[in-house]
PDB file of C-alpha atoms in Angstrom:
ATOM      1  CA  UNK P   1       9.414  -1.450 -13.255  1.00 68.00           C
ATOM      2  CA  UNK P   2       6.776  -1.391 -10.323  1.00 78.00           C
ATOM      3  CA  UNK P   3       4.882  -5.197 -10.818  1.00 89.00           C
ATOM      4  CA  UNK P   4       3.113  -4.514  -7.669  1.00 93.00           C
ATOM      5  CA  UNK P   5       1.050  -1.107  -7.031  1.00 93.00           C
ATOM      6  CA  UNK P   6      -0.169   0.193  -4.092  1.00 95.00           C
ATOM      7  CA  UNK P   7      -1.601   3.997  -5.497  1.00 92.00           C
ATOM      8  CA  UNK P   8      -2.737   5.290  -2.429  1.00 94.00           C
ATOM      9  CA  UNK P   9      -0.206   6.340  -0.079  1.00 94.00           C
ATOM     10  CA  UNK P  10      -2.316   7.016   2.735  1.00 96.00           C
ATOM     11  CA  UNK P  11      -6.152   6.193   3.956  1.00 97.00           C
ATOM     12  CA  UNK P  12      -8.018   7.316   6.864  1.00 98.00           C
ATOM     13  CA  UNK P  13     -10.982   5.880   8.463  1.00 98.00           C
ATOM     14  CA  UNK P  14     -13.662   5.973  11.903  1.00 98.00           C
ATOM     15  CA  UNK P  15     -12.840   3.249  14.100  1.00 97.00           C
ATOM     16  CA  UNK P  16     -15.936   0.842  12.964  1.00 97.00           C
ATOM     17  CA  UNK P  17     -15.893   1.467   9.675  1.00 97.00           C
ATOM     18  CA  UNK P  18     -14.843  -0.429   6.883  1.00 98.00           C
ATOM     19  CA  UNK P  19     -11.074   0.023   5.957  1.00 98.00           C
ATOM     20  CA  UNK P  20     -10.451  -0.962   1.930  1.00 98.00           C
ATOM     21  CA  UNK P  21      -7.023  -0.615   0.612  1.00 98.00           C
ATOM     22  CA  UNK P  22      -6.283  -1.526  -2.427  1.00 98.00           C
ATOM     23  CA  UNK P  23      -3.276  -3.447  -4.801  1.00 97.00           C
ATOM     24  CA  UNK P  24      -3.012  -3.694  -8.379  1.00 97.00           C
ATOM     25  CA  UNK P  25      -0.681  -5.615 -10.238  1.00 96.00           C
ATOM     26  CA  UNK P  26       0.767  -6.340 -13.798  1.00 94.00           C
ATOM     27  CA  UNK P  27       2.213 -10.103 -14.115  1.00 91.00           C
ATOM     28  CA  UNK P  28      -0.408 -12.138 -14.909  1.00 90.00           C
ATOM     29  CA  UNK P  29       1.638 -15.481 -13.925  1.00 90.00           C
ATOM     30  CA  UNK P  30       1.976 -14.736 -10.291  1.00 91.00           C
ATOM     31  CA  UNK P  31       0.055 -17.484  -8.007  1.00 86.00           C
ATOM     32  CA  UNK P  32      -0.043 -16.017  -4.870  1.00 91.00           C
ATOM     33  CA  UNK P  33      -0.932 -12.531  -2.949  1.00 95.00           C
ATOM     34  CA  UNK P  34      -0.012 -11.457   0.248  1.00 95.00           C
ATOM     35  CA  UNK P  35      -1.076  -8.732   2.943  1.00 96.00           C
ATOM     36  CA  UNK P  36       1.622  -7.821   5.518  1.00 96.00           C
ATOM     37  CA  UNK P  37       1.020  -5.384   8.144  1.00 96.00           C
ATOM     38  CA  UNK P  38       3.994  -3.252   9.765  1.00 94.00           C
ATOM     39  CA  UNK P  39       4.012  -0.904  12.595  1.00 93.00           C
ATOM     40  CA  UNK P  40       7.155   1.701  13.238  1.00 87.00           C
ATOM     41  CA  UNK P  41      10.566   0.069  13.767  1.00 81.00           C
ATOM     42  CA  UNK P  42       9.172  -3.142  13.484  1.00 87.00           C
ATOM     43  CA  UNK P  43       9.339  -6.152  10.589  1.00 90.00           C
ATOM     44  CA  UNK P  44       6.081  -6.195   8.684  1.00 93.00           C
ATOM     45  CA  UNK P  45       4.150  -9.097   9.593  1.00 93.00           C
ATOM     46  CA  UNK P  46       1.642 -11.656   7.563  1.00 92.00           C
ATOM     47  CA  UNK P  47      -1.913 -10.849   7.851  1.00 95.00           C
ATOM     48  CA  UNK P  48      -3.637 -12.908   5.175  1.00 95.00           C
ATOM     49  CA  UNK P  49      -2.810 -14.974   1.969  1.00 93.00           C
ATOM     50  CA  UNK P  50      -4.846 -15.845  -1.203  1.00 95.00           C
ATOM     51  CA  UNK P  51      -4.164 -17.918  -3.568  1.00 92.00           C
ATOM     52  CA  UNK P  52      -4.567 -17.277  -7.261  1.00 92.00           C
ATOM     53  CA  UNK P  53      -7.198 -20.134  -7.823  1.00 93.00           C
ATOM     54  CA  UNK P  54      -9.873 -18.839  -5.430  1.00 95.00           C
ATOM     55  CA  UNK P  55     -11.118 -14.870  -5.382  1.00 95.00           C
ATOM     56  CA  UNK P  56     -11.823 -14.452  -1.712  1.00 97.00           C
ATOM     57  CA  UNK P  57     -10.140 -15.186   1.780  1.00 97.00           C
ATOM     58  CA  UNK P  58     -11.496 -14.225   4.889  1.00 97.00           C
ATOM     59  CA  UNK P  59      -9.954 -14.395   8.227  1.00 96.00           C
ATOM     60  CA  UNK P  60     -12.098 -12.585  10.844  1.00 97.00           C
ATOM     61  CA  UNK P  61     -12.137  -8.644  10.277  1.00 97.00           C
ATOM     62  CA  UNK P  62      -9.552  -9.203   7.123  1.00 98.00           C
ATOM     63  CA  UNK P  63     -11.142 -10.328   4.070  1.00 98.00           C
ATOM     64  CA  UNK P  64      -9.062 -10.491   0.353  1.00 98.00           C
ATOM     65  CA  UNK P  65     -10.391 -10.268  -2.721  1.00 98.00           C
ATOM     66  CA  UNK P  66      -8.845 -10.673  -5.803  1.00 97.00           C
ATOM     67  CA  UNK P  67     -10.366 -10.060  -9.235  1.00 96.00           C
ATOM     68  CA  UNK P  68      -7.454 -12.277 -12.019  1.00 95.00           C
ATOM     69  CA  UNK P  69      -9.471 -10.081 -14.674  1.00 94.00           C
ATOM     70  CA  UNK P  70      -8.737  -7.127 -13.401  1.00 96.00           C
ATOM     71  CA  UNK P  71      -5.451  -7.729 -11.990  1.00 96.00           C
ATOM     72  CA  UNK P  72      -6.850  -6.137  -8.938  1.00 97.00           C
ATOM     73  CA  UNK P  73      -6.364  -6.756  -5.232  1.00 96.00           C
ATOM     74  CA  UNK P  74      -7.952  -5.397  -2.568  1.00 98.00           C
ATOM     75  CA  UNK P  75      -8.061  -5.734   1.799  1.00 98.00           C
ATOM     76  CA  UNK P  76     -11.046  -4.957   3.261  1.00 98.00           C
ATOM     77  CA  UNK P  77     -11.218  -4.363   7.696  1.00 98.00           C
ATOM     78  CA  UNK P  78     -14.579  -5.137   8.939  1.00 97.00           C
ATOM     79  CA  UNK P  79     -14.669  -3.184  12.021  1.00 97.00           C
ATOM     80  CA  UNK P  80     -11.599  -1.178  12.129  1.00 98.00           C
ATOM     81  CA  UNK P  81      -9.733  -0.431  15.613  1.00 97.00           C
ATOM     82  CA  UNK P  82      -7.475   1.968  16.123  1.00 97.00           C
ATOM     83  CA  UNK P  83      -5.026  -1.142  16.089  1.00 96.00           C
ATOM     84  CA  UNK P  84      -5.296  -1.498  13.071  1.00 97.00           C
ATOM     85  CA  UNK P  85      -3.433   2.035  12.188  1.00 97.00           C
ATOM     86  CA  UNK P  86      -0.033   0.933  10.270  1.00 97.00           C
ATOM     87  CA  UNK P  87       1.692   0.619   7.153  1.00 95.00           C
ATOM     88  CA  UNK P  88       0.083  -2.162   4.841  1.00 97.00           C
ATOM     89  CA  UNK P  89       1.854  -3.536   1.874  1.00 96.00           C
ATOM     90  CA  UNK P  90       0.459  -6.246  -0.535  1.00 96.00           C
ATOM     91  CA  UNK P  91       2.676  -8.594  -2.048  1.00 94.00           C
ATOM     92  CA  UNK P  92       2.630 -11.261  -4.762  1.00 93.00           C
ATOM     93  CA  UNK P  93       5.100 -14.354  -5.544  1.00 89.00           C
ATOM     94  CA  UNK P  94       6.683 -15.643  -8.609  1.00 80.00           C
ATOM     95  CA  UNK P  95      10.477 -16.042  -8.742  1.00 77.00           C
ATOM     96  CA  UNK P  96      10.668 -14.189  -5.733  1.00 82.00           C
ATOM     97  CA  UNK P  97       8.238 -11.958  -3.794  1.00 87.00           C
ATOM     98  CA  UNK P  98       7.020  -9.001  -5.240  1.00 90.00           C
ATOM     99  CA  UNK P  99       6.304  -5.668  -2.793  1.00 93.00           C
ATOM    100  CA  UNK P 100       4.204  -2.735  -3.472  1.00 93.00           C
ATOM    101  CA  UNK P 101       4.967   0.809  -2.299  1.00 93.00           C
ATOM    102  CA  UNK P 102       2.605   0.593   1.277  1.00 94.00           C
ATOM    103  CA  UNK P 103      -0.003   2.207   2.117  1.00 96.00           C
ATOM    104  CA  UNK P 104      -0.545   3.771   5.537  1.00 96.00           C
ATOM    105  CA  UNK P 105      -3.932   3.260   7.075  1.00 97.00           C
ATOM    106  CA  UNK P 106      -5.084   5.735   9.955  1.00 98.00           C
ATOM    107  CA  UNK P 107      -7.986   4.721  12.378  1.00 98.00           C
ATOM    108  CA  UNK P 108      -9.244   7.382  14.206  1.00 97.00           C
ATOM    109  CA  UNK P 109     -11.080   6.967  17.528  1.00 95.00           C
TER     110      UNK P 109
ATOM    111  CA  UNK T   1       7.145 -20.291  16.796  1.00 67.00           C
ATOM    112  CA  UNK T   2       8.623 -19.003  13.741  1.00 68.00           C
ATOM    113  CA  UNK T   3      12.098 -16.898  14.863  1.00 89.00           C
ATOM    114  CA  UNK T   4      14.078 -14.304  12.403  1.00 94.00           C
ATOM    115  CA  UNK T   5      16.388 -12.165  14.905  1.00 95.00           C
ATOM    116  CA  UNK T   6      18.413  -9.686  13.668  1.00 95.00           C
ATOM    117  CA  UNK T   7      21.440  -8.666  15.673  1.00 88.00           C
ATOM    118  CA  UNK T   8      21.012  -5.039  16.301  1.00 90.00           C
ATOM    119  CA  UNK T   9      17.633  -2.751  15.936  1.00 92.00           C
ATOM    120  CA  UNK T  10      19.838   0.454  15.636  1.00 94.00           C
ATOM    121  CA  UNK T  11      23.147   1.196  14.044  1.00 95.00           C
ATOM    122  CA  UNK T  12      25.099   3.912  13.444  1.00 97.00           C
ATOM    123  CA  UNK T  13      28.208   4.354  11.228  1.00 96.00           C
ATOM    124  CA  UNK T  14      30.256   6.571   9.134  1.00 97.00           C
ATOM    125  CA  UNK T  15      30.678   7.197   6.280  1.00 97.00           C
ATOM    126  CA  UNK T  16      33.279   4.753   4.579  1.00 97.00           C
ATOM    127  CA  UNK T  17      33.057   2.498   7.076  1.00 97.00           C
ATOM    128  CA  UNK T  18      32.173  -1.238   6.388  1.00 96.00           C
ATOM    129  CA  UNK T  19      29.259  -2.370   7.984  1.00 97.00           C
ATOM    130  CA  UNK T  20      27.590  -5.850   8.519  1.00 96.00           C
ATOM    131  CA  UNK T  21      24.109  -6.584   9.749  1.00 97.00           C
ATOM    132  CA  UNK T  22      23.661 -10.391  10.811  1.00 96.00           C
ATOM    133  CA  UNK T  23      20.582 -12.559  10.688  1.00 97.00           C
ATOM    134  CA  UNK T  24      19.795 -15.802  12.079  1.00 97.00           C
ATOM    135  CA  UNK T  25      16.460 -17.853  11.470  1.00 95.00           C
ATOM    136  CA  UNK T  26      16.024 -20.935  13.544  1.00 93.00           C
ATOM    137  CA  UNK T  27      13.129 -22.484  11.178  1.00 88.00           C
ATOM    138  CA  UNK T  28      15.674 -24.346   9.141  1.00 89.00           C
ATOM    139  CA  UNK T  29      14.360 -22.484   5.958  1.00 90.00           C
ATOM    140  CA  UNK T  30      16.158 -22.783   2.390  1.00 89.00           C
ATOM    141  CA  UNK T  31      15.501 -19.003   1.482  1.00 91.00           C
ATOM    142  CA  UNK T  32      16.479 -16.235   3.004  1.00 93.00           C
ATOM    143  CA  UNK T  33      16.595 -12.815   1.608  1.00 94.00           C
ATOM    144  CA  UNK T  34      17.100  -8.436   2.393  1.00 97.00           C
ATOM    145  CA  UNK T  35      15.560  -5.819   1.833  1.00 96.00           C
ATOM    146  CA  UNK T  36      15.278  -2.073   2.639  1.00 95.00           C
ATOM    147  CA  UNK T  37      12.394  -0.051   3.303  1.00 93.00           C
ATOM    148  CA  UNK T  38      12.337   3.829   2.330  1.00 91.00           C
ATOM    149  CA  UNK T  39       9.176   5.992   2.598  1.00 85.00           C
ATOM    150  CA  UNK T  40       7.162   5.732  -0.309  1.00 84.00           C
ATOM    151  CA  UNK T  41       8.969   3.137  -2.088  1.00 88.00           C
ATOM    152  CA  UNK T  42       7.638   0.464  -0.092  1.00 88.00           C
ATOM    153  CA  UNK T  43      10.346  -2.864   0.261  1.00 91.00           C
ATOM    154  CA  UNK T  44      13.003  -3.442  -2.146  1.00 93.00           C
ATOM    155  CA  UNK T  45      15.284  -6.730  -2.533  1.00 93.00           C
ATOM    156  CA  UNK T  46      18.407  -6.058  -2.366  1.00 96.00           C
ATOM    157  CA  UNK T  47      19.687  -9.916  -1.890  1.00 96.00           C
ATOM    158  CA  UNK T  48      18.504 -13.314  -1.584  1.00 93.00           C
ATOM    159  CA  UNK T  49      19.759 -16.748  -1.051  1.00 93.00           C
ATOM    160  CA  UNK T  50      18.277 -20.362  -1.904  1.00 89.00           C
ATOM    161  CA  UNK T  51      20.837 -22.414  -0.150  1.00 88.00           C
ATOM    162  CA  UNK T  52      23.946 -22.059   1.776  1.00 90.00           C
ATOM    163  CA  UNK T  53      26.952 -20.638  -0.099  1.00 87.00           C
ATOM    164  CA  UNK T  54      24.016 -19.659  -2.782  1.00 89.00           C
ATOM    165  CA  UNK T  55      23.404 -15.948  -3.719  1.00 93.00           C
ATOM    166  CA  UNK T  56      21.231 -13.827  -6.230  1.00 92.00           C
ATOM    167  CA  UNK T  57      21.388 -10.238  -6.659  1.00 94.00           C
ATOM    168  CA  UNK T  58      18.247  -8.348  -5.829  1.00 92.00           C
ATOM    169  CA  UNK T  59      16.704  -5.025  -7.679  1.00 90.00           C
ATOM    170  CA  UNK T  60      19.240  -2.654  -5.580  1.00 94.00           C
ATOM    171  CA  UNK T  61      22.461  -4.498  -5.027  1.00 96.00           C
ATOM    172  CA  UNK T  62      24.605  -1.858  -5.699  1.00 96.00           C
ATOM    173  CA  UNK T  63      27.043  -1.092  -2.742  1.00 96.00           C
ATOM    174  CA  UNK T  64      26.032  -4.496  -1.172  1.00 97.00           C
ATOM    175  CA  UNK T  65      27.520  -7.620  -0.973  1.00 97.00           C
ATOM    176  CA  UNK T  66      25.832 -11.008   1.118  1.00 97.00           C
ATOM    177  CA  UNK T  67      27.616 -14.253   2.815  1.00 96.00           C
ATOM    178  CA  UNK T  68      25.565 -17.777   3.331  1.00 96.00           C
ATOM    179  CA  UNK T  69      28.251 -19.518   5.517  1.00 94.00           C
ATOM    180  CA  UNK T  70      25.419 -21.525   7.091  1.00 95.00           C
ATOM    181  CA  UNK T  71      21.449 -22.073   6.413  1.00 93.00           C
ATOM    182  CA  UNK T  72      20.800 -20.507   9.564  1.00 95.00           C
ATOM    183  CA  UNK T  73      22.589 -17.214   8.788  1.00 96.00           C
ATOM    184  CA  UNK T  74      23.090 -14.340   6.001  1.00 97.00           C
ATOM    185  CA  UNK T  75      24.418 -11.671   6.162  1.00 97.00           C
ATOM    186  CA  UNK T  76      24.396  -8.119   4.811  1.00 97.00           C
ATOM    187  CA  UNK T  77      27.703  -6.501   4.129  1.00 97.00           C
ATOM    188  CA  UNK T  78      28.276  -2.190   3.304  1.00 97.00           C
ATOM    189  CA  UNK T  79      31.661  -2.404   1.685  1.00 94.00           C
ATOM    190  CA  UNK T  80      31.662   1.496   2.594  1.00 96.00           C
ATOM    191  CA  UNK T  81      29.091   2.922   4.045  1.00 97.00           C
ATOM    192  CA  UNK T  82      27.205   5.576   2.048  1.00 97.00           C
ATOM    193  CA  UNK T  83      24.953   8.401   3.643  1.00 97.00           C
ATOM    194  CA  UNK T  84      22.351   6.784   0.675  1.00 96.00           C
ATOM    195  CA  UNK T  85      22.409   3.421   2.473  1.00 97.00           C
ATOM    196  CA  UNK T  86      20.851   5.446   5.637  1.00 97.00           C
ATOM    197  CA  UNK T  87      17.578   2.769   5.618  1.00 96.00           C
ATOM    198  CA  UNK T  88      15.710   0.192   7.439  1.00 94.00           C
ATOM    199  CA  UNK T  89      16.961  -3.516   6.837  1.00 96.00           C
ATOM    200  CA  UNK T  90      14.691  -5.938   6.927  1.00 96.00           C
ATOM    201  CA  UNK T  91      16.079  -9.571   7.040  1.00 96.00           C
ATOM    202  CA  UNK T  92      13.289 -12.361   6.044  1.00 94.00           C
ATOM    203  CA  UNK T  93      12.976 -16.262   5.486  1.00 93.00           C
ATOM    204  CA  UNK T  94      10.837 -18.464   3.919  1.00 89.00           C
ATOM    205  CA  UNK T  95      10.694 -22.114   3.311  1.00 84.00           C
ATOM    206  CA  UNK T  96      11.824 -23.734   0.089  1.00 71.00           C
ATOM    207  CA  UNK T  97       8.254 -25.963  -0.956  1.00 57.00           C
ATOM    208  CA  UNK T  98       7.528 -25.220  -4.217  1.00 51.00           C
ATOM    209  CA  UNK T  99       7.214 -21.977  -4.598  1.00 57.00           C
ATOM    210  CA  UNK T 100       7.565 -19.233  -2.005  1.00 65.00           C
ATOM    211  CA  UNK T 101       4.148 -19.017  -0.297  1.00 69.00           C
ATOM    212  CA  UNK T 102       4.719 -16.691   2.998  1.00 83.00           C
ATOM    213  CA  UNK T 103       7.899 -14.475   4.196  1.00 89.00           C
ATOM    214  CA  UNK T 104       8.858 -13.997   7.780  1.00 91.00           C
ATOM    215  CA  UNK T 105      10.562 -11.145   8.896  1.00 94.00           C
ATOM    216  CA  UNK T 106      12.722 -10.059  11.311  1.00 95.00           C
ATOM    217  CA  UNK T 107      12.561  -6.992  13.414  1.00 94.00           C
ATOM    218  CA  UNK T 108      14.574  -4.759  11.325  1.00 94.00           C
ATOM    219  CA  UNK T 109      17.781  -2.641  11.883  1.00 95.00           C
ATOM    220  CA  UNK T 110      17.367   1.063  11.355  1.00 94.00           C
ATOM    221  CA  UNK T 111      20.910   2.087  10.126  1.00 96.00           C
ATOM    222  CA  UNK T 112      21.836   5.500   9.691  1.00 97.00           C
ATOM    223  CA  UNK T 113      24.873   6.782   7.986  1.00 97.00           C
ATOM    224  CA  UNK T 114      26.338  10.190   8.963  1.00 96.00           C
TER     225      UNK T 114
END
């Protein structure tokens, strides 16, 4: 059974707009959420963490917020770039890491 | 800087063939783990290891088998090859702490079985 959901397959954006993707989940005993980035034939890599004490992270464009109530997730790009067209997947941790199905942003110049 | 290298980027094999992807990490992590990625069913575990000699089975590890000889390497073992197992393997590590807090991944090897 699918802990971690990603329902949107696919999102497309203007470059300078605001990119949200979004992650729900159903174990309420997982304490911590990831966002990994991947680009064709390539390993995903990290892109921000939260832990599930706090209920927003922000690392320059990438902010995470996470609502515990909700069991609800969500990545928000603040401006996109056409850079920032790839896979995303959102992940969370418990006895081992948890991924959901990706969900492929396109920024268009 | 953090280093998960695995040994080829493309492979291909036939079917019934036994095939082994390697992966070495030089961060001296306890964990280390595999997984494939399909389209549309995101990343799936099909291993993972807390300690040399050390393995758990994954969600998918039918058709699979793993070796820990050292901390530094695991590996991923096709007893025979299926045109099913035609994937992208993605080798990762992570430190033991107290929980698992981030995952580093390798580059991946696209295998393809024909």
């Amino acid at each position: 059974d699918q802990q971690v959901k990603q329902n949107s397959p696919s999102l497309s954006v203007q470059e300078g707009r605001i990119s949200i993707l979004n992650c729900d989940y159903t174990n309420s005993m997982f304490d911590y959420f990831l966002w990994y980035k991947k680009y064709p034939a390539e390993g995903p890599t990290f892109l921000i963490s939260i832990s599930s004490i706090k209920d927003k992270n922000e690392d320059g464009r990438f902010t995470v917020f996470l609502n515990k109530s909700a069991k609800h997730l969500s990545l928000h790009i603040v401006p996109s770039q056409p850079g920032d067209s790839a896979v995303y997947f959102c992940a969370a941790t418990g006895n081992q890491f948890y991924f959901g199905t990706g969900t492929s942003l396109t920024v268009i110049p | 800087d953090v280093k998960v290298t695995q040994s080829s980027r493309y492979l291909v094999k036939r079917t019934g063939e036994k095939v082994f992807l390697e992966c070495v990490q030089d961060m001296d992590h306890e964990n280390m783990f595999w997984y494939r990625q399909d389209p549309g069913l995101g990343l799936r575990l099909i291993y993972f290891s807390y300690d040399v000699k050390m393995k758990e089975k994954g969600d998918i590890p039918e058709g699979y088998s793993v070796s820990r000889e050292k901390k530094e390497r695991f590996s991923l073992i096709l007893e025979s090859a299926s045109t099913n197992q035609t994937s992208m393997y993605l080798c990762a590590s992570s430190p033991s702490a107290a929980g698992l807090e981030k995952l580093f991944f390798g580059s991946g090897t696209q295998l393809s079985v024909l």
